[in-house]
Amino acid sequence: MIEKMSKFTVRVNEETLKKFRYVAEYNARSANRELEFLMKKHIDEFEKTHEKIVLSGL
């Protein structure tokens, strides 16, 4: 099954983006995959201290 992927734009200063790309490369990930990894990690941590997020219609 193919997962639908969404796009969004992030505005960030150049130095932060360069450092983020450095960290992503260090972790053997693209900047996109690094951001996705961090988002999932943040969601997991949120759900551990609050409650599981249930989205309808997905």
mmCIF file of C-alpha atoms in Angstrom, residues 20 23-24 27 29 31-45:
data_model
loop_
_atom_site.group_PDB
_atom_site.id
_atom_site.type_symbol
_atom_site.label_atom_id
_atom_site.label_comp_id
_atom_site.label_asym_id
_atom_site.label_seq_id
_atom_site.Cartn_x
_atom_site.Cartn_y
_atom_site.Cartn_z
ATOM 1 C CA PHE A 20 20.482 20.680 10.527
ATOM 2 C CA VAL A 23 23.279 16.532 11.716
ATOM 3 C CA ALA A 24 21.080 14.705 9.208
ATOM 4 C CA ASN A 27 22.812 10.292 11.082
ATOM 5 C CA ARG A 29 19.573 10.588 6.649
ATOM 6 C CA ALA A 31 17.227 16.516 5.863
ATOM 7 C CA ASN A 32 13.667 15.471 5.022
ATOM 8 C CA ARG A 33 14.031 12.071 6.716
ATOM 9 C CA GLU A 34 15.742 13.669 9.720
ATOM 10 C CA LEU A 35 12.827 16.060 10.150
ATOM 11 C CA GLU A 36 10.318 13.224 9.758
ATOM 12 C CA PHE A 37 12.238 11.183 12.363
ATOM 13 C CA LEU A 38 12.224 14.093 14.823
ATOM 14 C CA MET A 39 8.532 14.775 14.276
ATOM 15 C CA LYS A 40 7.636 11.132 14.983
ATOM 16 C CA LYS A 41 9.858 11.115 18.068
ATOM 17 C CA HIS A 42 8.216 14.291 19.347
ATOM 18 C CA ILE A 43 4.738 12.845 18.769
ATOM 19 C CA ASP A 44 5.691 9.626 20.599
ATOM 20 C CA GLU A 45 6.959 11.629 23.582
#
